CSV table of C-alpha atoms in Angstrom, one decimal:
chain,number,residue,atom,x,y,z
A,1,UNK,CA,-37.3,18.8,5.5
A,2,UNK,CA,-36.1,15.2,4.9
A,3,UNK,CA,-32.7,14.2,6.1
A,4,UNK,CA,-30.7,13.7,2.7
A,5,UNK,CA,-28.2,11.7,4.1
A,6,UNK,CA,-30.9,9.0,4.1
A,7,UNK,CA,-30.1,8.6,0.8
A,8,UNK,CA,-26.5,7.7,1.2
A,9,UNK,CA,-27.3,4.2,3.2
A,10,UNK,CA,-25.2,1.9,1.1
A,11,UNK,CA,-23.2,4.8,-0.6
A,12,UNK,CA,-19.1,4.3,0.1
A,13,UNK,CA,-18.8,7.9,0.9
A,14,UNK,CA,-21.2,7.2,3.8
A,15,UNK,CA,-18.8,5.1,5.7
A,16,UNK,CA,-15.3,6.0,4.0
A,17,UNK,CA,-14.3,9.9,4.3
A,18,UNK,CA,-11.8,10.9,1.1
A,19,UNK,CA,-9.2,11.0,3.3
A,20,UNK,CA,-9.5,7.4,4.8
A,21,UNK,CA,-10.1,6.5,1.3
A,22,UNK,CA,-6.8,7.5,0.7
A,23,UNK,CA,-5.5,5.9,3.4
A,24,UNK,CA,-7.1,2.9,2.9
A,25,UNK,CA,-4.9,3.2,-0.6
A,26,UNK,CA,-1.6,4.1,0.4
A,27,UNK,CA,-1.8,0.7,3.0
A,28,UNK,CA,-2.4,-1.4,0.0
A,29,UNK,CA,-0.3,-0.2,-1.8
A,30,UNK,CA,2.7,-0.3,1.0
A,31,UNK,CA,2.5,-4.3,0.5
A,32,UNK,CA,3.7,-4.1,-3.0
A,33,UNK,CA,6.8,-2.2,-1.7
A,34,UNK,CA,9.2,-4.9,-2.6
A,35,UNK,CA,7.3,-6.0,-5.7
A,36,UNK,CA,10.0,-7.6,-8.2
A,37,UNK,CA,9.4,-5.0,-10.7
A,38,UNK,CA,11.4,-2.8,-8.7
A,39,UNK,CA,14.4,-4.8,-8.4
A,40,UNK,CA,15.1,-4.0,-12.0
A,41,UNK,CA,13.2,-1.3,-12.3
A,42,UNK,CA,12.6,2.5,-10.9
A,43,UNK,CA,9.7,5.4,-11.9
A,44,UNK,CA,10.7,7.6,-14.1
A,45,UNK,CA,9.3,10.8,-14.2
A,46,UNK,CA,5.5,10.9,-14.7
A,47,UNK,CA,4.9,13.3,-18.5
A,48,UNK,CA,1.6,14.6,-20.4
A,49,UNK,CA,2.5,12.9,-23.4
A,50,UNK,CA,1.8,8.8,-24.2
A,51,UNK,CA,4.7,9.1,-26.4
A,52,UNK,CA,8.1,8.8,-24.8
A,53,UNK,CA,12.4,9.1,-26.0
A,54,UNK,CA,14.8,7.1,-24.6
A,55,UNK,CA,18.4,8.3,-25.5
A,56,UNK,CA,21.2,5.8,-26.1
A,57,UNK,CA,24.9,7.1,-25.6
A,58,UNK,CA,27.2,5.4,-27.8
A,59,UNK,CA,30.7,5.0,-26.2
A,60,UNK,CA,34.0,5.0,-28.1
A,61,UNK,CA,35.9,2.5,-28.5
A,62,UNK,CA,39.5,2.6,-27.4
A,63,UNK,CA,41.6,1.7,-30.2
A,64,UNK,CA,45.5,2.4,-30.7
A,65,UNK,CA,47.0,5.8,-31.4
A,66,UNK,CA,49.2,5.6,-34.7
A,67,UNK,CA,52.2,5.7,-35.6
A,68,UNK,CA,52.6,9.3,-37.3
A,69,UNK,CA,55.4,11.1,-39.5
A,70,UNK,CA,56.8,14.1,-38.4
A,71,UNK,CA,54.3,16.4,-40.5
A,72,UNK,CA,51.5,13.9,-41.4
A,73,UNK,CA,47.9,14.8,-39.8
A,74,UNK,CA,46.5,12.8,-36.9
A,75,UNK,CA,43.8,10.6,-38.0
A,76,UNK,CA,40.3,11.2,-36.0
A,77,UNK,CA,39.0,8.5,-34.5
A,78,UNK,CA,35.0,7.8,-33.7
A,79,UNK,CA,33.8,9.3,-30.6
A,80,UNK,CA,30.9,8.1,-30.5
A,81,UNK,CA,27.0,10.0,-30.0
A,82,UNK,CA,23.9,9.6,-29.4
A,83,UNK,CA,20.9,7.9,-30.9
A,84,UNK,CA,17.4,7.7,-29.7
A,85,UNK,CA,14.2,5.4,-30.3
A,86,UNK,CA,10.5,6.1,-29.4
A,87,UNK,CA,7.5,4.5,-27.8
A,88,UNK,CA,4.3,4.8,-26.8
A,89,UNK,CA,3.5,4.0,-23.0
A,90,UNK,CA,0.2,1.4,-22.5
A,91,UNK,CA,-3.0,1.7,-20.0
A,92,UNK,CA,-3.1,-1.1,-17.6
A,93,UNK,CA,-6.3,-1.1,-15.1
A,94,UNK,CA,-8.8,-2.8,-13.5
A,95,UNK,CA,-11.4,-2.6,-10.5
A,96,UNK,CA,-13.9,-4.6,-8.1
A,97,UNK,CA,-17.5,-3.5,-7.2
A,98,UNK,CA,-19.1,-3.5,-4.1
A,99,UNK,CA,-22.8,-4.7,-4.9
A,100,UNK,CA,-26.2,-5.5,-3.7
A,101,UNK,CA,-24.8,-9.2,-2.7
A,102,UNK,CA,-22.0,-7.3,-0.5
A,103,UNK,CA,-24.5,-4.8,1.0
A,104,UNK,CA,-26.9,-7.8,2.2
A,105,UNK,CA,-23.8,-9.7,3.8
A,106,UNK,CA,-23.0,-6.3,5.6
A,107,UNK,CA,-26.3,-6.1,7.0
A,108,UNK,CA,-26.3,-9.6,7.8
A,109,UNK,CA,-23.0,-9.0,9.7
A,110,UNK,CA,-24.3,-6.1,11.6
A,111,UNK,CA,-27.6,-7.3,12.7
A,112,UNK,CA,-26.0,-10.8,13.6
A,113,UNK,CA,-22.6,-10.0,15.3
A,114,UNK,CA,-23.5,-6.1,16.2
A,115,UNK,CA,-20.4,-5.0,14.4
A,116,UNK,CA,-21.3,-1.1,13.0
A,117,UNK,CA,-21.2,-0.9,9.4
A,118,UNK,CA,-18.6,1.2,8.6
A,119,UNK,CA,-16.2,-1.0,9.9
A,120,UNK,CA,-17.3,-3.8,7.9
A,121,UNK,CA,-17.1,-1.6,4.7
A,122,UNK,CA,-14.0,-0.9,5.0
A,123,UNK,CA,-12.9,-3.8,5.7
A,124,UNK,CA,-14.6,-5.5,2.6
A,125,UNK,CA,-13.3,-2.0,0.9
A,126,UNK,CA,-9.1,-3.1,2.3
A,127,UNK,CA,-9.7,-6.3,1.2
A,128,UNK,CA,-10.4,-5.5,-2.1
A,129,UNK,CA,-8.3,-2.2,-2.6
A,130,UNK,CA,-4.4,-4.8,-1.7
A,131,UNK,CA,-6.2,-7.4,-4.6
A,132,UNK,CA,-6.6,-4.1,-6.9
A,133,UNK,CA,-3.8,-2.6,-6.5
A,134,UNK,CA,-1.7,-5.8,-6.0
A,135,UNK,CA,-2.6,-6.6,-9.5
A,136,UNK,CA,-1.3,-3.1,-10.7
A,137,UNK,CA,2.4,-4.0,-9.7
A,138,UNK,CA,1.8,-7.6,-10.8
A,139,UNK,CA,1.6,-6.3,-14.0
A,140,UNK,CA,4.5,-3.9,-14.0
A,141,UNK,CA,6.2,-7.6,-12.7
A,142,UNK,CA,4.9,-9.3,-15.3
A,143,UNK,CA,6.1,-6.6,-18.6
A,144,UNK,CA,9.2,-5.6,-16.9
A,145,UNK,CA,10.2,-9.5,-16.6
A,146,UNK,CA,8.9,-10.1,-19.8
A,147,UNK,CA,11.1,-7.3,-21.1
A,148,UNK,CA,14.4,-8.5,-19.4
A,149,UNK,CA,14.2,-11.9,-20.5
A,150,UNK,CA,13.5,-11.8,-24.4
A,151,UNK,CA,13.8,-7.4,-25.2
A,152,UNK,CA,10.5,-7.1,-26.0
A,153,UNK,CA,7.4,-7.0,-24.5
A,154,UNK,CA,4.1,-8.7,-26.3
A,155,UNK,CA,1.1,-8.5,-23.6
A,156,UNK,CA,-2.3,-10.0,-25.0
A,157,UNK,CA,-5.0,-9.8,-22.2
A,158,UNK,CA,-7.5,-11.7,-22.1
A,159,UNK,CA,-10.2,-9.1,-21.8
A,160,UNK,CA,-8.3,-5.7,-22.5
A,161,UNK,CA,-5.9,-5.0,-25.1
A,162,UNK,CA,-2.4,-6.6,-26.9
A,163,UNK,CA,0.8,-4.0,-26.3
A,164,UNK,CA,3.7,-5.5,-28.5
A,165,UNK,CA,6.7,-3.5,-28.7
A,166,UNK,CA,10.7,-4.9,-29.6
A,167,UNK,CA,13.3,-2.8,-28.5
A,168,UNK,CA,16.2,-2.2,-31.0
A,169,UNK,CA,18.9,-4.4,-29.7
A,170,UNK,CA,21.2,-5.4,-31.9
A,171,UNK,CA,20.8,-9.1,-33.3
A,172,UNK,CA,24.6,-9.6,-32.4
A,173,UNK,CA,23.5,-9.9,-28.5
A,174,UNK,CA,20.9,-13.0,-28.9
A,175,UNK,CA,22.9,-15.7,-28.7
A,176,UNK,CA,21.7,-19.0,-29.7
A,177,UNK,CA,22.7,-22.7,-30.0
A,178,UNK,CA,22.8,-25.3,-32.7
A,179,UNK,CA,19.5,-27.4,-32.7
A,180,UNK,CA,21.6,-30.4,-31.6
A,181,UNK,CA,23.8,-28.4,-28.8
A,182,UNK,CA,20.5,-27.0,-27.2
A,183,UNK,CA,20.5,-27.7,-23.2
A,184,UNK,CA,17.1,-29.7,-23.5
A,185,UNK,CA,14.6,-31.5,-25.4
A,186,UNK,CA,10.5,-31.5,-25.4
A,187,UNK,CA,8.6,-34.2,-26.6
A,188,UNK,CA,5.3,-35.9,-25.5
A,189,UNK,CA,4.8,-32.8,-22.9
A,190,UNK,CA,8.0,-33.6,-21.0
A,191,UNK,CA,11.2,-32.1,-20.7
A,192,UNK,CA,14.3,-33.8,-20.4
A,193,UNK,CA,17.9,-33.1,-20.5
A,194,UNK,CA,20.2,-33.6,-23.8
A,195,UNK,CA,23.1,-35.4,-22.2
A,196,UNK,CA,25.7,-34.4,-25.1
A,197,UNK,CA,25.1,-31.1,-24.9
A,198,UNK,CA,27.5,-29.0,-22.6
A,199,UNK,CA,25.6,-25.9,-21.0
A,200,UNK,CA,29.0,-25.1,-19.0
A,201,UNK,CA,31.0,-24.6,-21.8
A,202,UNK,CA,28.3,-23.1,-24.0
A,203,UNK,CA,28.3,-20.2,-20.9
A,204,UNK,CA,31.4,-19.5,-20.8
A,205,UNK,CA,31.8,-19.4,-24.8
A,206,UNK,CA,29.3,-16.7,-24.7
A,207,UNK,CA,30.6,-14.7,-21.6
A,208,UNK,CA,33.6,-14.5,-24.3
A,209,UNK,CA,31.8,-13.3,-27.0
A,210,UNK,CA,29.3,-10.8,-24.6
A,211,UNK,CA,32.8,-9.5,-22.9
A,212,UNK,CA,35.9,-9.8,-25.6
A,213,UNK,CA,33.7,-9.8,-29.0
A,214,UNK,CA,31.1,-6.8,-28.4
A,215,UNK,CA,32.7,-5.4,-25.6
A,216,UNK,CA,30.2,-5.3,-23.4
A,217,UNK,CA,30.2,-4.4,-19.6
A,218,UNK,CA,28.5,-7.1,-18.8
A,219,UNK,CA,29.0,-9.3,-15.3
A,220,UNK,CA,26.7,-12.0,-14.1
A,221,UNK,CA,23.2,-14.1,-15.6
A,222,UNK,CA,19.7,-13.7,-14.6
A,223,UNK,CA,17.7,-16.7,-15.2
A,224,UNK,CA,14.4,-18.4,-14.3
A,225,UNK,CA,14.0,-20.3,-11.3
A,226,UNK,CA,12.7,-23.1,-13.2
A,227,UNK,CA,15.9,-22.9,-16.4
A,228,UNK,CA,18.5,-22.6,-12.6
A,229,UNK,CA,16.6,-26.1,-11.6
A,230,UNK,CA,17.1,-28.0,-14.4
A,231,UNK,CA,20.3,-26.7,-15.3
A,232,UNK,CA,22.2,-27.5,-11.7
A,233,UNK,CA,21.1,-31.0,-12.0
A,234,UNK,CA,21.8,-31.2,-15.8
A,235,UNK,CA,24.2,-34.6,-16.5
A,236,UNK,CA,26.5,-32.9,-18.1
A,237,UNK,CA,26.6,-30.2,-15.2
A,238,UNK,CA,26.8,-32.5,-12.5
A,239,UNK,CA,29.7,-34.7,-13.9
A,240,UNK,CA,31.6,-32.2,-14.3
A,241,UNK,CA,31.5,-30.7,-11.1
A,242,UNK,CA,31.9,-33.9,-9.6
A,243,UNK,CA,34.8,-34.6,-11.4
A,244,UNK,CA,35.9,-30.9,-10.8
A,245,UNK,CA,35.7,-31.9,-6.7
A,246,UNK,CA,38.5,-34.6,-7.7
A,247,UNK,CA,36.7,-37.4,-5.4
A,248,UNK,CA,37.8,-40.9,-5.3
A,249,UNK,CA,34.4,-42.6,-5.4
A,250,UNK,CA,32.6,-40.5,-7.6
A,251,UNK,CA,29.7,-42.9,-8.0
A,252,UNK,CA,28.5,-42.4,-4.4
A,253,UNK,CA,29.2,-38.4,-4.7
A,254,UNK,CA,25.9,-36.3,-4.5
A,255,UNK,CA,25.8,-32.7,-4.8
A,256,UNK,CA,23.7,-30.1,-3.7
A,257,UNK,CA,22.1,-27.2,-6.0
A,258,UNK,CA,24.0,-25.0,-4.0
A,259,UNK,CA,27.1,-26.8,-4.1
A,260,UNK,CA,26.7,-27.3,-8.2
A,261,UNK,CA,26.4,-23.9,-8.2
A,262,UNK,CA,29.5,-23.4,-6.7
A,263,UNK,CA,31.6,-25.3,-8.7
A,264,UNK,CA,30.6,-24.0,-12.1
A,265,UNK,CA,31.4,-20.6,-10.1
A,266,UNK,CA,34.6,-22.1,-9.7
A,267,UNK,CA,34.9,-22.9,-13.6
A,268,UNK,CA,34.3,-19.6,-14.6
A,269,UNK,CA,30.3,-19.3,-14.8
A,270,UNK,CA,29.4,-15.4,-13.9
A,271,UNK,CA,26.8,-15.8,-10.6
A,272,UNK,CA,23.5,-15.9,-11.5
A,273,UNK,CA,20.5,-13.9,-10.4
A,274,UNK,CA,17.7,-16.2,-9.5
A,275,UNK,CA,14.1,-15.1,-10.7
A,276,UNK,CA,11.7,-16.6,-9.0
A,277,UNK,CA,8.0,-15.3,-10.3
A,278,UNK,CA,4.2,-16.6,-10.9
A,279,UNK,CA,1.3,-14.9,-11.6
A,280,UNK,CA,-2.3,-15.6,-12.5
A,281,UNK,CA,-5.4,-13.9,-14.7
A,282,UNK,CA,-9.0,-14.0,-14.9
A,283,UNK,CA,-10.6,-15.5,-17.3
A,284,UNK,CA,-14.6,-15.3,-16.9
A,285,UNK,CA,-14.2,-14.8,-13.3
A,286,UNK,CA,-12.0,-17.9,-12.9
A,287,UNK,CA,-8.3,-17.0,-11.7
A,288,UNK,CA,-5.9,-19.0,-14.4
A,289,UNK,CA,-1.7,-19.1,-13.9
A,290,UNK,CA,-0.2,-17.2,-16.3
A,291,UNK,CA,2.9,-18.1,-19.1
A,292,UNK,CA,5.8,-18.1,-17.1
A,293,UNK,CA,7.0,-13.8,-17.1
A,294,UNK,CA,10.9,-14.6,-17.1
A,295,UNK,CA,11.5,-17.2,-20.2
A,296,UNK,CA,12.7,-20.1,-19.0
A,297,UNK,CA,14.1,-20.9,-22.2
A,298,UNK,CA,17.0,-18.1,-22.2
A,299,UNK,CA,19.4,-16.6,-20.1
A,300,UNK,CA,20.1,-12.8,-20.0
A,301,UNK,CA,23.7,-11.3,-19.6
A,302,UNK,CA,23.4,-8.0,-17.6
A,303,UNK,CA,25.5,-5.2,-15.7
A,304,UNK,CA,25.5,-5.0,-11.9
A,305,UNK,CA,26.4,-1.4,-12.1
A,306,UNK,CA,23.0,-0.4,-14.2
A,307,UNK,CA,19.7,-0.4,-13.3
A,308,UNK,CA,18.0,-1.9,-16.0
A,309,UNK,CA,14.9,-0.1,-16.6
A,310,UNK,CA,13.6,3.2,-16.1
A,311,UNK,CA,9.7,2.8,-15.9
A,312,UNK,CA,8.0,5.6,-18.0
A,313,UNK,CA,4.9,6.8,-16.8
A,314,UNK,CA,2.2,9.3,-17.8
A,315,UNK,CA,-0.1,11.4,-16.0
A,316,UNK,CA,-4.0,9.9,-16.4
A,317,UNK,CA,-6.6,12.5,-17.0
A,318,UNK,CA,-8.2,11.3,-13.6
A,319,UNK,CA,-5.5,13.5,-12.4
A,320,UNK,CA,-6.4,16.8,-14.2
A,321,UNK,CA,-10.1,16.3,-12.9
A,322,UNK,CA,-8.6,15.6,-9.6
A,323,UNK,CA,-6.8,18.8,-9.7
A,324,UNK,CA,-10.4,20.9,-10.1
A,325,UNK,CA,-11.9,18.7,-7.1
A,326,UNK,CA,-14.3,16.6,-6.2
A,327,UNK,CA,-16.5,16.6,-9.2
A,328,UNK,CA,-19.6,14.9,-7.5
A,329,UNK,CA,-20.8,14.1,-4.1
A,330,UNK,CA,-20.8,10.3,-4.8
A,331,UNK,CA,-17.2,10.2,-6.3
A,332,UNK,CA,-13.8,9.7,-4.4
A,333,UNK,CA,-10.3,10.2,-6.4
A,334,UNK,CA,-7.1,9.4,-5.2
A,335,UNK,CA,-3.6,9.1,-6.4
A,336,UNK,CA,-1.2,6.3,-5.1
A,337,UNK,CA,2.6,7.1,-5.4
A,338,UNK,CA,1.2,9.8,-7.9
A,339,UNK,CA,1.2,7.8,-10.5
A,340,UNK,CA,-1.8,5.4,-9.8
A,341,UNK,CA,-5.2,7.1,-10.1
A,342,UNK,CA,-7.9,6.0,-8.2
A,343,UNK,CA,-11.4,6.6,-8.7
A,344,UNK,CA,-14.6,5.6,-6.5
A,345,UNK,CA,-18.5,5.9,-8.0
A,346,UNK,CA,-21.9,5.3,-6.8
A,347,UNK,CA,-24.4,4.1,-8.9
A,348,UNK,CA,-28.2,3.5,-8.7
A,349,UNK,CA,-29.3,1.5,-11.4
A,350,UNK,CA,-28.1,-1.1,-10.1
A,351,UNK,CA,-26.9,0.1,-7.5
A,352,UNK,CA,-23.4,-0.6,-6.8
A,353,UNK,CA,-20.0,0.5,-5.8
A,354,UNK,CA,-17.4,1.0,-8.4
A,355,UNK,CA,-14.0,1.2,-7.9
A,356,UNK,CA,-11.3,1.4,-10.4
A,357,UNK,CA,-7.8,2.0,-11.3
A,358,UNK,CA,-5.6,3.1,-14.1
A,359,UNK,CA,-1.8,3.6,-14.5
A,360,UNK,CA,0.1,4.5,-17.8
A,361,UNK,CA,3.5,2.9,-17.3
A,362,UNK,CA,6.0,0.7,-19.0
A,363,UNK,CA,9.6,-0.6,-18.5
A,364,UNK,CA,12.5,0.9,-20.8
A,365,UNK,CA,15.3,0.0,-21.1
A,366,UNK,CA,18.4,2.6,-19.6
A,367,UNK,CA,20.6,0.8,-21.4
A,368,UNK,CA,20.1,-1.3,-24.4
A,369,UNK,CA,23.8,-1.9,-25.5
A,370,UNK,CA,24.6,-3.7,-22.5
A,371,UNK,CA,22.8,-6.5,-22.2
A,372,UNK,CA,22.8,-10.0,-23.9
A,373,UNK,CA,20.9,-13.1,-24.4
A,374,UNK,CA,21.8,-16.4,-24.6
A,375,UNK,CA,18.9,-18.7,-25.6
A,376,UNK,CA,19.2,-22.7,-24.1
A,377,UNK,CA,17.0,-24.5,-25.6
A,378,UNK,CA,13.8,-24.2,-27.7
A,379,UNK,CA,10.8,-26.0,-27.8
């Protein structure tokens, strides 16, 4: 009787057992522990339903107790409650292949340098799973900073699907300068700095209204890494800090980022929290750098004692047919940080490799009273 496992020469599941497979994962995955996502972000817990609730406690007021007569009723004041919104949480995915191409350049490798096959498999297989699952969390990066920056979240890729969704935040928090007050100007494709306007003074005019007009909780600015540049060595900025360092020969006086940043500390300016964040897409095969996630365009007012998102997941299906087993001999399923499913195929016509992710996941807000916006400029 022939030897069935003859069959399997170029089959994943040859060289890779389930278990390394999973191994394999989990490795990959470990590189993306300090993705930026999670800095503002943790997992929520994973639900059957697409559909998710995010309560929003409403917290009284304090206001003064009256005056009262000596039988007159005590007047009740608002204590507050509870609302709620709804949303529906996206797919994101993608995958790599292992081909015909690949399964030459093993055999090349083999016969040439005497390295067994397996090895080079999964190698090749490594290689491609920390790409794969890299750009899992690089999406999570990319919603969850597009989220923070502007409160809403509009996601059009290039070969999957548009996700637009605006959380209700009230207009009151988007803060925004006059046309001729705004930080910076565009024109011919260049920026360059408006010297009348007065970015310090503009800050701390809305740290008054974030923290004495809506009461907010609010304590300290995130801000794009490319907004932080221009603003430190802004004119405006820059004289004043100068001037605020009292030297004698301010002409020859040059400051540092660092020490700019220091001084408008000094003035009053909460601290800000750099983000510092690139990412690319494909675009017929050809990697292209994304839109900038953060907007560089605004800054975003925000609590140091909340977390600002709670990412809401779903279980995939994969994970139901996981739960039954393996389903067939050529197919490999594995879940990374339970939440990322994982699924390996064989095929014969052409014959090739597949393997492919999916995660149902999207940042919410905890949150979405306390947090402002103050747009800079505008293009």
């Amino acid at each position: 009787m022939r030897d069935t496992s003859l069959y399997n020469v170029g089959d994943m599941r040859r060289y890779i057992s389930p278990n390394n497979f999973g191994v394999i994962l989990n490795d990959s995955n470990a590189k993306y522990n300090a993705a930026i996502w999670r800095r503002y972000a943790s997992w929520g817990t994973p639900s059957d339903d697409k559909e998710w609730s995010q309560g929003q406690k409403e917290n009284p007021i304090l206001v003064r107790a009256s005056i009262l007569g000596t039988h007159s009723n005590k007047p009740q004041r608002n204590g507050g409650g509870w609302k709620a919104y709804t949303g529906s949480v996206p797919k994101i995915g993608h995958g790599y292949s292992i081909d015909e191409d690949d399964l030459f350049m093993i055999r090349k490798n083999k016969n040439m340098q005497g390295v067994p096959a397996s090895i080079l498999m999964t190698d090749l297989v490594t290689d491609r799973s920390t790409a794969m699952i890299g750009g899992v969390h690089a999406e999570l990066n990319y919603l969850t900073l597009q989220a923070l920056s502007t409160g809403s979240i509009k996601d059009v890729s290039v070969d999957g699907a548009a996700f637009d969704y605006k959380f209700p935040i009230a207009d009151s928090h988007y803060l925004k300068l006059a046309k001729a007050k705004e930080w910076f100007k565009k024109s011919s494709g260049k920026i360059t700095a408006n010297e009348t306007a007065d970015p310090i003074n503009n800050i701390l005019d809305a740290q008054n209204v974030l923290t004495n007009e809506l009461n907010l909780s609010v304590d300290h600015w995130k801000i794009s890494k490319e907004l932080f540049d221009r603003l430190v060595k802004h004119k405006s900025v820059v004289d004043k800090c100068v001037a605020r360092a009292n030297y004698f020969d301010k002409e020859n006086v040059h400051l540092t980022d660092k020490e700019v940043a220091t001084f408008m500390h000094d003035m009053g300016v909460w601290m800000f929290d750099v983000v510092d964040y690139k990412s690319r897409h494909e675009v017929d095969g050809v990697s292209k750098a994304d839109a900038p996630a953060f907007d560089e365009h605004n800054l975003v007012a925000c609590s140091s004692q909340i977390v600002p998102f709670e990412m809401k997941c779903t279980n995939s299906i994969l994970i139901d047919r996981q739960r039954l087993g393996q389903i067939g001999s050529n197919h490999n399923y594995h879940l990374v940080e339970d939440r990322i499913a994982v699924l390996s195929t064989t095929e014969e016509r052409p014959f090739k490799n597949i393997v492919d992710c999916e995660l149902y996941a999207a940042p919410v807000f905890n949150n979405i009273r306390e947090i402002g916006f103050l747009t800079a400029w505008s293009e």
